[in-house]
Amino acid sequence: MGNSTNSLSIANSDGATLTARQRISLGLAVVGVFLIFLAWLSGNLFNTSNFLWPSLTLMTIGTLWFTYETYAHHPDGIKNNNLWFNSLTNRGTIGWITGILITAFYVCLYFFPSLLGYNPDGANISLIKMFDPISYMIKGEAASQWFVYGVLYTFAILIMGVKFIMKYRHNSYQIFRTISVMFFQFGFAFMLPEIMYTLNESLPYYDWKNMWPLNYYFFDSYNLDKMIDPGFKQSMDLSTIMNEKSGLIGLMMLVWGLLMIFVVSPILAFFFGKRWYCSWVCGCGGLAETAGDPFRHLSDKSLKAWKIERWMIHLVLVIVVIMTILTLYTYFSGSGKFLGVDTYWVRKVYGFLIGSIFAGVIGVGFYPLMGSRVWCRFGCPMAAILGIQQKYFSKFRITTNGSQCISCGNCSTYCEMGIDVRWYAQRGQDVVRASCVGCGICAAVCPRGVLKLENGPQDSRKLEMPEFTGIK
Amino acid sequence: MKIVIIGNGISGVTAARHIRKRSDHEILLVSGETDYFFSRTALMYIYMGHMEYHHTKPYEDWFWEKNRIDLLRDWITEVDTDNKQLVRSNGFRINYDKLIIACGSRSNLFGWHGQDLDGVQSLYSYQDLQQLEQNTNRKVDRAVIVGGGLIGIELAEMLQSRKIPTTLLVREKSYWDNVLPPGESDLISRHIREHGFDLRLGEELDKILPDENGRVKAVKTKSGELVNTQLVCLTAGVSPNISWLSNSSIETKRGILINKRFETNIPDIYAIGDCAEFRDPPPGRRNIEQVWYTGKMHGEILGKNIADNNDDQYNPGPWFNSAKFLDIEYQTYGTVYPKNKADENSFYWEDDDGKRCVHFVYNKDTTELKGINLFGIRARHDLFHKWLKEKRTMDYVIENLGASSFDPEFYRSYEKKLIKKYNEEFNANLKLKKRGFSAFLNLINT
Ligand SMILES: Cc1cc2nc3c(=O)[nH]c(=O)nc-3n(C[C@H](O)[C@H](O)[C@H](O)COP(=O)(O)OP(=O)(O)OC[C@H]3O[C@@H](n4cnc5c(N)ncnc54)[C@H](O)[C@@H]3O)c2cc1C
Ligand code: SF4
Ligand code: SF4
């Protein structure tokens, strides 16, 4: 009798071998990514804007071709073969390297943009310069680090969204919600703010689908000022028209923002659960569901992780509320101090620790190490609010189908939020969890058709283990 | 009282959990296979890289100590019923007041020539999976699977995930047609071929041939064909794992003989799960039930009986089961035999793409629903359970089919196409009632 509980003895990389075409297509995409790094590291050596289109083209063709080669030759169905044997997706060496590179990129992005080549006082170099052409195309000026980030982010969601749709092409729920996140990222988060900005520079950069408290600067003085009293600038014809109404547009932003927080969101959460936002609209969720999909199984399912999660996410919520109250206090009273505390300092620390380090650096950089929803699960105050609504004031739940569960564990493994779905399913009890983002993947991977995302009267939720394993 | 349970599978563990929930008895769970309970049904997903071994454990490791369920990893070699003791592999003895035997199954081997060769194996235990890993770490140009059941098709899928070309030798004329009616069996056969498997129907294993090192080299079929192969998987069903009990006074036939309270011929010794054989099974049930769900139900009822001093009988209600054939899910409620009984009729609907089908079996005279098979469609267990118990007629079931759907949101519904065919075939004019969750809630609560 060997050491039978040693899972290492069952780890084998044979199955992870790729076909020649998969290798070539993947190679093309990797060269595209490599060009970005080359641009980044080359400093002032090359005119990196020449790299832009080759890089984007290679990444697009490579990824789409790889997607085709990987999924199209097999009948529709769940495609998770060999995930745990692949060094990228099982926290192996490639996973670690990827995690470290993304983290490094984020650190530069947030704190040392000049290392990416950003030069607000002159010509950009290296990575930022690479994206100048698109920036000139869209808004007629050189790129900033945030513009580059926006392009890459949107590009990742679109291209990996296509891959995701191909992978889950048998599942209409997955297709629809992925098209939705792609649409909201491209249209609302990327294009619309850029267009509005070109029309009227004094309007705040506003993503109409983003919401406080995820959008923690919504109540910042400068943001409120811009919305309430935008300055005027006459540069383009269209904007002259806009300008007459620009006070109105700013005000609309403010009213819409408040409506979203206090009316739209609670109502939608009541009918559909937090998924309406987290896996249909949100940009963080959008990236997690598309680019992050290959890493979703790396989330920690233990009870301990759940305990930590509840502490952390609600703590962040409390902090963001306090911070916002302080900011508003300053805005209305004009005083920068509240009981001796420097409100601006509080806001700055929050922006640094939560907004930048947690949501950005850890949130995405740790995909290959802790799964795709680290931020959504442990940090996002928006998710915390929606979670409370979902648990106590919502029709949403995941129904389990009688006694059909075989306790295989696929659902728990592939839950990016680290919910131990099986624990509920094998008892025949509905899954009602604040953290569930309603991605529907647990239901998709279940080989016995046990799980279904449903909205219904709250009192029809099965919260106790039914008699006789599911059947009354 | 000290209760010892042999076997930490779904049956033994369910019994242990229910005893603990309702009582303070000392519980010892013994198994030779693994330290902790894992899901046997998920073995394939470990090999395919969907999960790692630890994911298949339904409870975290701290669960057992917290619930005061003692664990022992060892093989029991003997039951000394006179002294109420068990003998461990090292000869030490364990006392018990009550004994639950939940020792599962083992793979059938029919004494084939060459079945013990290197490179020939079955798939039941965790050790079998490790062996498969070793066997496929060597170069395998082609594997041969013998036997066309659920484990056979799982093995085929596993080997395909490692890109190993595979031949399936199936004795039956159509896949699993000793269980499935022709329509469903045909649908699955097509799906197996769609995946590129070399499916040989109506073909039996004659013998397995060795090379000079005692490793498998080829198999010879009954029709005389030679298939070169480096791996042979024998999956011709399972039977109760009782050979280790042959010296005890516990009465066995194919399995450990029990009544409907899971009592064996010896007082204070019970048997549940795959290893048990009912002397007189509940109506419509088989003597031996070798699926996950029945093991779970056995464990639950026996656990409650022991903890509460009840003497409830096993009364499981309508049969149900489910499986997945490659990409096609299968669910069944009630009983659908491969061939209708004399007093039964069928209604069969298959989708145009040949990947979804529903098969109803009903009583000829009363049109009472007897059973349903669904392929590529998820249906609500509780609703069909209720309909079967209430002896609902076909017309009723068909009209309310929309309420039974458990497919994910936005899936194409099949009910419209199905009712059209039903109306044509029976010259009826039925209309679909409301579909969806609220319709379901209305039906289940009335
Ligand atoms: C690959 C595979 C896939 C399956 N898929 C499905 C499915 O999809 N759906 C379904 O319904 N069923 C499925 N089954 C069947 C299902 O797994 C069994 O019915 C179920 O596991 C039986 O549970 P059990 O507790 O009775 O026995 P087991 O799970 O076999 O547990 C018995 C345990 O007792 C141990 N044991 C035996 N003898 C001794 C001894 N003398 N001393 C110590 N320990 C001992 C064994 O090693 C074993 O660990 C599948 C089976 C296999 C092999
Ligand atoms: S429980 Fe299911 S739907 Fe909810 S987050 Fe986890 S995988 Fe997604
Ligand atoms: S709900 Fe489905 S995926 Fe989850 S453990 Fe049960 S059978 Fe497996």
Short mmCIF file of N, CA and C in Angstrom, two decimals, chain A residues 358-418:
data_model
loop_
_atom_site.label_atom_id
_atom_site.label_comp_id
_atom_site.label_asym_id
_atom_site.label_seq_id
_atom_site.Cartn_x
_atom_site.Cartn_y
_atom_site.Cartn_z
N PHE A 358 -4.43 47.43 -2.53
CA PHE A 358 -5.33 46.29 -2.42
C PHE A 358 -6.06 46.02 -3.74
N ALA A 359 -6.79 47.04 -4.20
CA ALA A 359 -7.62 46.83 -5.40
C ALA A 359 -6.77 46.60 -6.63
N GLY A 360 -5.68 47.32 -6.75
CA GLY A 360 -4.88 47.23 -7.96
C GLY A 360 -3.79 46.20 -7.87
N VAL A 361 -2.77 46.50 -7.07
CA VAL A 361 -1.57 45.66 -7.06
C VAL A 361 -1.89 44.23 -6.66
N ILE A 362 -2.55 44.07 -5.48
CA ILE A 362 -2.86 42.72 -5.01
C ILE A 362 -4.02 42.14 -5.81
N GLY A 363 -5.02 42.98 -6.05
CA GLY A 363 -6.23 42.52 -6.71
C GLY A 363 -5.96 41.82 -8.02
N VAL A 364 -5.08 42.35 -8.82
CA VAL A 364 -4.81 41.72 -10.11
C VAL A 364 -3.48 40.97 -10.10
N GLY A 365 -2.48 41.55 -9.44
CA GLY A 365 -1.16 40.92 -9.43
C GLY A 365 -1.20 39.52 -8.85
N PHE A 366 -2.13 39.28 -7.92
CA PHE A 366 -2.16 37.97 -7.25
C PHE A 366 -3.09 36.97 -7.92
N TYR A 367 -3.65 37.31 -9.08
CA TYR A 367 -4.48 36.35 -9.81
C TYR A 367 -3.86 34.95 -9.83
N PRO A 368 -2.62 34.83 -10.29
CA PRO A 368 -2.07 33.47 -10.45
C PRO A 368 -1.73 32.80 -9.13
N LEU A 369 -1.89 33.52 -8.02
CA LEU A 369 -1.53 32.93 -6.72
C LEU A 369 -2.74 32.67 -5.84
N MET A 370 -3.69 33.60 -5.83
CA MET A 370 -4.83 33.45 -4.93
C MET A 370 -6.17 33.47 -5.65
N GLY A 371 -6.15 33.34 -6.96
CA GLY A 371 -7.40 33.34 -7.71
C GLY A 371 -7.77 34.73 -8.16
N SER A 372 -8.84 34.80 -8.94
CA SER A 372 -9.14 36.02 -9.67
C SER A 372 -9.97 37.04 -8.90
N ARG A 373 -10.42 36.69 -7.73
CA ARG A 373 -11.33 37.62 -7.06
C ARG A 373 -10.83 38.02 -5.68
N VAL A 374 -9.53 38.14 -5.51
CA VAL A 374 -8.99 38.48 -4.19
C VAL A 374 -9.59 39.80 -3.69
N TRP A 375 -9.57 40.80 -4.55
CA TRP A 375 -10.11 42.10 -4.16
C TRP A 375 -11.61 42.02 -3.92
N CYS A 376 -12.33 41.40 -4.87
CA CYS A 376 -13.78 41.31 -4.76
C CYS A 376 -14.19 40.59 -3.48
N ARG A 377 -13.38 39.63 -3.08
CA ARG A 377 -13.75 38.79 -1.95
C ARG A 377 -13.33 39.40 -0.61
N PHE A 378 -12.11 39.91 -0.57
CA PHE A 378 -11.58 40.36 0.72
C PHE A 378 -11.64 41.87 0.91
N GLY A 379 -11.78 42.62 -0.17
CA GLY A 379 -11.61 44.05 -0.01
C GLY A 379 -12.74 44.94 -0.45
N CYS A 380 -13.44 44.58 -1.49
CA CYS A 380 -14.31 45.56 -2.14
C CYS A 380 -15.50 45.97 -1.26
N PRO A 381 -15.59 47.25 -0.88
CA PRO A 381 -16.69 47.69 -0.02
C PRO A 381 -18.03 47.67 -0.76
N MET A 382 -17.97 47.81 -2.07
CA MET A 382 -19.19 47.71 -2.88
C MET A 382 -19.76 46.30 -2.75
N ALA A 383 -18.85 45.31 -2.87
CA ALA A 383 -19.27 43.92 -2.73
C ALA A 383 -19.81 43.66 -1.33
N ALA A 384 -19.26 44.35 -0.35
CA ALA A 384 -19.73 44.16 1.02
C ALA A 384 -21.18 44.63 1.14
N ILE A 385 -21.46 45.82 0.60
CA ILE A 385 -22.84 46.33 0.67
C ILE A 385 -23.79 45.43 -0.11
N LEU A 386 -23.41 45.13 -1.36
CA LEU A 386 -24.26 44.27 -2.17
C LEU A 386 -24.45 42.91 -1.51
N GLY A 387 -23.41 42.44 -0.84
CA GLY A 387 -23.48 41.15 -0.15
C GLY A 387 -24.52 41.16 0.95
N ILE A 388 -24.53 42.23 1.73
CA ILE A 388 -25.52 42.33 2.80
C ILE A 388 -26.92 42.37 2.20
N GLN A 389 -27.05 43.15 1.13
CA GLN A 389 -28.36 43.20 0.47
C GLN A 389 -28.76 41.82 -0.05
N GLN A 390 -27.80 41.15 -0.67
CA GLN A 390 -28.09 39.85 -1.27
C GLN A 390 -28.51 38.83 -0.22
N LYS A 391 -27.85 38.90 0.93
CA LYS A 391 -28.15 37.89 1.93
C LYS A 391 -29.51 38.14 2.61
N TYR A 392 -29.79 39.41 2.89
CA TYR A 392 -30.98 39.68 3.70
C TYR A 392 -32.15 40.28 2.94
N PHE A 393 -31.88 40.95 1.83
CA PHE A 393 -32.98 41.62 1.14
C PHE A 393 -32.98 41.28 -0.34
N SER A 394 -33.00 40.02 -0.66
CA SER A 394 -32.92 39.67 -2.08
C SER A 394 -33.64 38.37 -2.35
N LYS A 395 -34.06 38.24 -3.60
CA LYS A 395 -34.73 37.02 -4.03
C LYS A 395 -33.73 35.96 -4.49
N PHE A 396 -32.47 36.36 -4.60
CA PHE A 396 -31.49 35.47 -5.20
C PHE A 396 -31.04 34.36 -4.24
N ARG A 397 -30.81 33.18 -4.81
CA ARG A 397 -30.16 32.09 -4.10
C ARG A 397 -29.69 31.09 -5.16
N ILE A 398 -28.85 30.15 -4.77
CA ILE A 398 -28.55 29.04 -5.67
C ILE A 398 -29.31 27.83 -5.15
N THR A 399 -30.23 27.36 -5.96
CA THR A 399 -31.05 26.22 -5.56
C THR A 399 -30.26 24.94 -5.78
N THR A 400 -30.42 23.97 -4.89
CA THR A 400 -29.79 22.68 -5.10
C THR A 400 -30.87 21.66 -5.44
N ASN A 401 -30.50 20.73 -6.31
CA ASN A 401 -31.51 19.85 -6.89
C ASN A 401 -31.65 18.56 -6.10
N GLY A 402 -32.60 18.55 -5.15
CA GLY A 402 -32.91 17.32 -4.43
C GLY A 402 -31.67 16.65 -3.88
N SER A 403 -31.53 15.36 -4.15
CA SER A 403 -30.42 14.60 -3.60
C SER A 403 -29.39 14.23 -4.65
N GLN A 404 -29.35 14.95 -5.76
CA GLN A 404 -28.51 14.51 -6.87
C GLN A 404 -27.01 14.75 -6.67
N CYS A 405 -26.61 15.43 -5.62
CA CYS A 405 -25.19 15.76 -5.47
C CYS A 405 -24.35 14.52 -5.15
N ILE A 406 -23.21 14.38 -5.82
CA ILE A 406 -22.29 13.28 -5.53
C ILE A 406 -21.04 13.76 -4.79
N SER A 407 -21.10 14.96 -4.23
CA SER A 407 -20.00 15.49 -3.42
C SER A 407 -18.66 15.52 -4.12
N CYS A 408 -18.67 15.66 -5.44
CA CYS A 408 -17.41 15.55 -6.16
C CYS A 408 -16.48 16.72 -5.90
N GLY A 409 -17.05 17.91 -5.68
CA GLY A 409 -16.20 19.05 -5.34
C GLY A 409 -15.88 19.99 -6.49
N ASN A 410 -16.39 19.73 -7.67
CA ASN A 410 -16.14 20.63 -8.79
C ASN A 410 -16.65 22.04 -8.49
N CYS A 411 -17.84 22.12 -7.93
CA CYS A 411 -18.44 23.43 -7.68
C CYS A 411 -17.55 24.26 -6.75
N SER A 412 -17.13 23.66 -5.64
CA SER A 412 -16.30 24.40 -4.69
C SER A 412 -14.97 24.78 -5.32
N THR A 413 -14.38 23.83 -6.04
CA THR A 413 -13.07 24.09 -6.63
C THR A 413 -13.11 25.29 -7.57
N TYR A 414 -14.17 25.37 -8.39
CA TYR A 414 -14.21 26.42 -9.41
C TYR A 414 -14.94 27.67 -8.96
N CYS A 415 -15.34 27.74 -7.69
CA CYS A 415 -15.92 28.98 -7.19
C CYS A 415 -14.79 29.97 -6.92
N GLU A 416 -14.77 31.04 -7.70
CA GLU A 416 -13.70 32.02 -7.55
C GLU A 416 -13.80 32.76 -6.23
N MET A 417 -14.99 32.77 -5.60
CA MET A 417 -15.15 33.46 -4.33
C MET A 417 -14.80 32.54 -3.15
N GLY A 418 -14.35 31.35 -3.43
CA GLY A 418 -13.93 30.45 -2.37
C GLY A 418 -15.08 29.94 -1.52
#
